[in-house]
CSV table of C-alpha atoms in Angstrom, one decimal:
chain,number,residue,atom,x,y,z
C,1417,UNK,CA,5.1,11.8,-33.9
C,1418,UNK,CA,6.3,11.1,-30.4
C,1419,UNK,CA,4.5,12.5,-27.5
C,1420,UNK,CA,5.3,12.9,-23.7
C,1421,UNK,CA,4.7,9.4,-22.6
C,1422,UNK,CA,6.2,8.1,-25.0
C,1423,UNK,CA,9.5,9.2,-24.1
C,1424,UNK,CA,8.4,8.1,-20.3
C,1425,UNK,CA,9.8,4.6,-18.6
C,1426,UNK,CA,6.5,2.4,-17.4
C,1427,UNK,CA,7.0,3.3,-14.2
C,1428,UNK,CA,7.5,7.1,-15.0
C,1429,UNK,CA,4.1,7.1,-16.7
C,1430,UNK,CA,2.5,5.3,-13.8
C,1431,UNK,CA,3.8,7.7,-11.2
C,1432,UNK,CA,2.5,10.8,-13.7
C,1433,UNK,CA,-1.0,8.9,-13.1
C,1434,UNK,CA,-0.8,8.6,-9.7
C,1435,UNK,CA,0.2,12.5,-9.3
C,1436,UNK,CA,-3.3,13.2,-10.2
C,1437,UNK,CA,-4.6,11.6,-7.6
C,1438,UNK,CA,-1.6,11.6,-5.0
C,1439,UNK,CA,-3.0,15.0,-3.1
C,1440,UNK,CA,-5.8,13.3,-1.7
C,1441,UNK,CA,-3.6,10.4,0.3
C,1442,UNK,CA,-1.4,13.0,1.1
C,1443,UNK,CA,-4.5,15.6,2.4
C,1444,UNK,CA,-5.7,12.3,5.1
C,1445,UNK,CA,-2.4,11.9,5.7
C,1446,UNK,CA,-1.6,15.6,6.9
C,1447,UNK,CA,-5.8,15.7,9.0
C,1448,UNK,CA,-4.5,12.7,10.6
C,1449,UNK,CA,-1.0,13.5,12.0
C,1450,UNK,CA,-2.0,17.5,12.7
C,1451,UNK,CA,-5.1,16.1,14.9
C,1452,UNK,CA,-5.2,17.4,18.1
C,1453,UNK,CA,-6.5,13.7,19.7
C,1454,UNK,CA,-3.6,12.3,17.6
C,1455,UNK,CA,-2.7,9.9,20.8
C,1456,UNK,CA,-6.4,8.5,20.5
C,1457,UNK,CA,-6.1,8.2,16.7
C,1458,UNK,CA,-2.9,6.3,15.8
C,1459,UNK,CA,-3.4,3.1,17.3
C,1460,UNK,CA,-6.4,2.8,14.8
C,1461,UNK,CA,-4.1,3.6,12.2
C,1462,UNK,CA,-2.0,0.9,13.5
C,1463,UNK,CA,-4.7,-1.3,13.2
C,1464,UNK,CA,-5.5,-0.3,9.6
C,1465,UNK,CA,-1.8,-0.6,8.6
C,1466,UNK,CA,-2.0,-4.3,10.2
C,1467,UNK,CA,-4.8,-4.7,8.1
C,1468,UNK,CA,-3.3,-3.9,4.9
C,1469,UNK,CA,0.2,-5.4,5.9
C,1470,UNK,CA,-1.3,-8.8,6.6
C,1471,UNK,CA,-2.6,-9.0,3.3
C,1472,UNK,CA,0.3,-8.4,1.0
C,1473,UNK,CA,1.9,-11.8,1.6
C,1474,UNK,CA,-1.1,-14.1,0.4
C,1475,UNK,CA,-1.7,-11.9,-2.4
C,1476,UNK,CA,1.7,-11.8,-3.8
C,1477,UNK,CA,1.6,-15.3,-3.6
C,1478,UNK,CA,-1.8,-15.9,-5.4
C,1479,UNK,CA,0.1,-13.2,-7.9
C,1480,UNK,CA,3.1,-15.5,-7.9
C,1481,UNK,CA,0.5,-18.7,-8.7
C,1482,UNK,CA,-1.2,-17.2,-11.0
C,1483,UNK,CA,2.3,-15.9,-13.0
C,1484,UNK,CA,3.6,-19.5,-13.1
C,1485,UNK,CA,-0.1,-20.7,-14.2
C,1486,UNK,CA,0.4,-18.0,-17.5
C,1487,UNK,CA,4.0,-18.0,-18.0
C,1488,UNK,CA,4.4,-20.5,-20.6
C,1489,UNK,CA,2.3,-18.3,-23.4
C,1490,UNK,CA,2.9,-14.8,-21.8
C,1491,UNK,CA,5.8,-12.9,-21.4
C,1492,UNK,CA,4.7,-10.4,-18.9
C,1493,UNK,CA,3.8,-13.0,-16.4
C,1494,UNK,CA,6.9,-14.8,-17.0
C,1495,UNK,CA,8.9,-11.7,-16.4
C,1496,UNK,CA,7.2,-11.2,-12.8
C,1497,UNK,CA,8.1,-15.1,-11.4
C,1498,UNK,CA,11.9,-13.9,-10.2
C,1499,UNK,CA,10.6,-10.3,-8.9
C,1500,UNK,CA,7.9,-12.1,-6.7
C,1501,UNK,CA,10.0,-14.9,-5.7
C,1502,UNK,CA,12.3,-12.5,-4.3
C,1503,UNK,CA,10.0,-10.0,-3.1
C,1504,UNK,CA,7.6,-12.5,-1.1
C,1505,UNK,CA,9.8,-13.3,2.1
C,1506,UNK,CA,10.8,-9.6,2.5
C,1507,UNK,CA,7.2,-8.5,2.8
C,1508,UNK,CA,6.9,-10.9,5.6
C,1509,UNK,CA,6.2,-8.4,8.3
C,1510,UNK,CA,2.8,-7.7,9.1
C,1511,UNK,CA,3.6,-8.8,12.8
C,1512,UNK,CA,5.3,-5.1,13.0
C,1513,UNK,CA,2.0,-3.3,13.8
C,1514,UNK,CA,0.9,-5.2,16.2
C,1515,UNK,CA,4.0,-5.5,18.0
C,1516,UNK,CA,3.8,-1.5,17.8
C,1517,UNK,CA,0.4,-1.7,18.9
C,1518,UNK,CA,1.3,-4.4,21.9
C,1519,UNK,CA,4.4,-1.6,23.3
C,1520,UNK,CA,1.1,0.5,23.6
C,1521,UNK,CA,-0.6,-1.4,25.9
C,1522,UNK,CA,-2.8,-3.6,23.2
C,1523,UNK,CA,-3.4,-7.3,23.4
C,1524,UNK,CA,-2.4,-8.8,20.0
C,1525,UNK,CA,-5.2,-11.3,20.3
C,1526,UNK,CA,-7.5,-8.6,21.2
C,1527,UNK,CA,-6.8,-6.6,18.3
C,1528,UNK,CA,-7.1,-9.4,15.9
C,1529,UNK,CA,-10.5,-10.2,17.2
C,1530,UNK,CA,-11.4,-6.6,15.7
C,1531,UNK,CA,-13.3,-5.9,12.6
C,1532,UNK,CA,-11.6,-4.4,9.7
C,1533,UNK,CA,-12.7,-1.6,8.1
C,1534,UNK,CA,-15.4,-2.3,4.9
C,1535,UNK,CA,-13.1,0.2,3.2
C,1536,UNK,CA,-9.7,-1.7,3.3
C,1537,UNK,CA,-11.7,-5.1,2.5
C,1538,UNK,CA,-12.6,-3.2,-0.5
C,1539,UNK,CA,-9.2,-2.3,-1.3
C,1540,UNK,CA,-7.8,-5.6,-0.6
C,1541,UNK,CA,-10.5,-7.7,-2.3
C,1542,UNK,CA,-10.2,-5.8,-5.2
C,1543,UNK,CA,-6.2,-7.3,-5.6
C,1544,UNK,CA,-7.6,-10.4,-5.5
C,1545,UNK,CA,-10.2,-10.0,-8.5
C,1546,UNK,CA,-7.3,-8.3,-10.8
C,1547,UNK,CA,-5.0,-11.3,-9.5
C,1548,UNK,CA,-7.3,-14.1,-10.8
C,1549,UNK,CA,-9.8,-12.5,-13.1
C,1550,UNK,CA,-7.7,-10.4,-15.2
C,1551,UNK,CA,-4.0,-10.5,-14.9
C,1552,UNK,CA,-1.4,-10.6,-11.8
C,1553,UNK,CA,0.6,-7.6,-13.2
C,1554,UNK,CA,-2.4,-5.3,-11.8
C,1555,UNK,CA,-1.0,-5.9,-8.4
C,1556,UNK,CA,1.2,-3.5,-9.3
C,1557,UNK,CA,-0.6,-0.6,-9.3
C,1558,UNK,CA,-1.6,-1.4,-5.6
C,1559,UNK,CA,2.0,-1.7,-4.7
C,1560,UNK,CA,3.0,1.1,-5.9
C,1561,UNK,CA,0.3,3.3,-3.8
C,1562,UNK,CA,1.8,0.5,-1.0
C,1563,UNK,CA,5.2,0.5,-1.1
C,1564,UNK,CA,6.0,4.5,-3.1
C,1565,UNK,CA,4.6,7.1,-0.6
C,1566,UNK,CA,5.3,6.0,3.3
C,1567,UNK,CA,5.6,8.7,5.4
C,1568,UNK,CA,8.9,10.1,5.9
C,1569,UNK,CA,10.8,9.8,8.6
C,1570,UNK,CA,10.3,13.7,10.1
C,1571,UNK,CA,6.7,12.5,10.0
C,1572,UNK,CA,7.1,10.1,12.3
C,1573,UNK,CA,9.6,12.4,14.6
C,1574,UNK,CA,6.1,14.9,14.6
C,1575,UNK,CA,3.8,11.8,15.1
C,1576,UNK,CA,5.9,10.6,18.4
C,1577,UNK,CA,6.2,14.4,19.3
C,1578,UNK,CA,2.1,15.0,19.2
C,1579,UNK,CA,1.5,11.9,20.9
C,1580,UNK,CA,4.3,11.2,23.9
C,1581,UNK,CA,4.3,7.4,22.9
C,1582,UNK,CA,7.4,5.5,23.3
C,1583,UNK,CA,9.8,5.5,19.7
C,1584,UNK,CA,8.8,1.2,20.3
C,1585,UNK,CA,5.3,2.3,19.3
C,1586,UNK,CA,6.8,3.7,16.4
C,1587,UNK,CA,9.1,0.7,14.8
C,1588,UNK,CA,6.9,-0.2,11.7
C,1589,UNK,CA,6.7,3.1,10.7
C,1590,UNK,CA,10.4,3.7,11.1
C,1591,UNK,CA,11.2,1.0,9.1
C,1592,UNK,CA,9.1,1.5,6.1
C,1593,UNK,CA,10.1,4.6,5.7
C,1594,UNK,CA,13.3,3.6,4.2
C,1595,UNK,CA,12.5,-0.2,3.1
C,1596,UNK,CA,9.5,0.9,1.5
C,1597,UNK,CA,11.6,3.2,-0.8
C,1598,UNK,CA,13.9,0.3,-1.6
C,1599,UNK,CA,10.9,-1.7,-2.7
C,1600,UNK,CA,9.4,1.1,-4.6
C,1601,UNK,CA,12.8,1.5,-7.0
C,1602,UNK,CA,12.9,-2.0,-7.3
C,1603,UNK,CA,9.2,-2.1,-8.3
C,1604,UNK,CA,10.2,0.1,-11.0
C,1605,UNK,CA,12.5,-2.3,-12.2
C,1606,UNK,CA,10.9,-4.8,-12.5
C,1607,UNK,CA,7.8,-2.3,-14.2
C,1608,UNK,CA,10.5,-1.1,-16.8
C,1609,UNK,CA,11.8,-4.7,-17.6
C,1610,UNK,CA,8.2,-6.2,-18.8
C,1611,UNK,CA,7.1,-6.3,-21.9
C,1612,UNK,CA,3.8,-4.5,-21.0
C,1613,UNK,CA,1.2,-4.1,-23.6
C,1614,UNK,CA,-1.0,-1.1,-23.4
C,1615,UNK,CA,-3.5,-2.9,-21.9
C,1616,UNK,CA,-1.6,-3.8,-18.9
C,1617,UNK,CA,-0.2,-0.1,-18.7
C,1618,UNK,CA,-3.9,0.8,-18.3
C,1619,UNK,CA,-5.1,-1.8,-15.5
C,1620,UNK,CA,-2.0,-0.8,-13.6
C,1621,UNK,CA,-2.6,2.6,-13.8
C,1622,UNK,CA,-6.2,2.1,-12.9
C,1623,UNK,CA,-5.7,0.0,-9.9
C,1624,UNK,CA,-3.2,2.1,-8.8
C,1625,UNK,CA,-5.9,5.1,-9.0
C,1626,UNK,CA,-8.4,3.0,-7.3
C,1627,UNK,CA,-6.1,1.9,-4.6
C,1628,UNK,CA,-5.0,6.0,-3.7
C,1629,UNK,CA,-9.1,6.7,-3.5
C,1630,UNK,CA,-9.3,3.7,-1.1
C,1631,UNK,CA,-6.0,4.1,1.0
C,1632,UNK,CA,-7.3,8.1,1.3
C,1633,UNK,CA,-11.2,7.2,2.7
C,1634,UNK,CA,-9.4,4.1,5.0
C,1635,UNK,CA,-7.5,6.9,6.7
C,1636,UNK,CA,-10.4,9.7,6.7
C,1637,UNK,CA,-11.9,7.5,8.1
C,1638,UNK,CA,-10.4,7.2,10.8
C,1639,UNK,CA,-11.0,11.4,11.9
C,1640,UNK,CA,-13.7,11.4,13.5
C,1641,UNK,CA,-15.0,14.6,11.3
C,1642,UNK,CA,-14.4,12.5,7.9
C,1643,UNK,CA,-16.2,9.3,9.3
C,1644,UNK,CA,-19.2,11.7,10.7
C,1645,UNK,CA,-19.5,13.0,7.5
C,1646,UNK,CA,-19.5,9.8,5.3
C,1647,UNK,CA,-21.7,7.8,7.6
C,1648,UNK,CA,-24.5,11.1,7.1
């Protein structure tokens, strides 16, 4: 008998997963760009971005490392090597967010001496578990939270309206908006092409899960109403 997912691509079945969970990302999302002290708020979530962004490099290459390290007895792993080779130098921009956060007035070596939130160490650290405890193809359930749902260009247009600041305080988010769609269909390539057992289906639709939970409470917390309310 054939059911629903399995007439589904991999990546169609991870995105029907996320879709459970998808609201709540979108929710903080939403509280953060209708907030009245808007101006006040989004260089925080410039920092936050930063602080994911910076990330994504080292752990593609550990995820790259660890691909090579399996590839001789495991398909999967083999069949990631060429995406992440690829993928790796065009992630390499990090430096966006603070350069967004510097045309606000900010003093990059300032805002690297800041603390990042418990809640995106969380998030992050957890990549690096999957990566070398389990199996590199998790990373792909982060990416996808990562790279699928930016926010769209008329978002930022209403961002820039709230808050006066200068469209130069406003380049990273520009940009993903479209590159990070680019990356998201060729993350479902790739996704399609593996040979992915159910077992990797599941961690990848588990981290992916995990990562929209996280990604949501990084940004609540960031309202001051959401962070009064967890730190009670």
């Amino acid at each position: 008998m054939t059911t629903a997912s399995n007439t589904l691509s991999h990546s169609q079945q991870l995105r029907a997963k996320i879709n459970l969970l998808i609201p709540a990302l979108a929710g903080a999302g939403r509280a953060l760009i209708d907030h009245p002290d808007l101006a006040e708020l989004y260089p925080k979530y410039l920092f936050t971005l930063h602080c994911m962004t910076r990330a994504t490099v080292p752990m593609m290459e550990l995820a790259l490392d660890r691909s090579r390290e399996l590839a001789a007895s495991d398909p999967v792993a083999a069949g990631m090597i060429a995406y992440l080779e690829k993928h790796i130098p065009e992630e390499m921009h990090a430096h966006w967010s603070l350069e967004d956060l510097e045309a606000l007035g900010y003093d990059r070596a300032v805002v690297l001496r800041q603390i990042p939130s418990p809640t995106v160490a969380m998030l992050i650290g957890a990549q690096y578990y999957w990566i070398a405890h389990y199996h590199p193809v998790a990373l792909f359930g982060y990416m996808e939270i990562a790279e699928g749902y930016p926010p769209t260009l008329a978002q930022v247009e209403r961002m820039m309206a709230a808050t006066g600041y200068p469209r130069e305080a406003f380049r990273s988010l520009r940009r993903h908006a479209y590159l990070d769609l680019e990356h998201r269909d060729e993350l479902h390539a790739v996704l399609d092409s593996l040979p992915l057992l159910p077992e990797h289906t599941s961690v990848i639709g588990m981290n992916a899960m995990q990562s929209v939970e996280l990604a949501s409470r990084a940004i609540e917390e960031l309202i001051p109403k959401h962070a009064a309310a967890a730190a009670a």
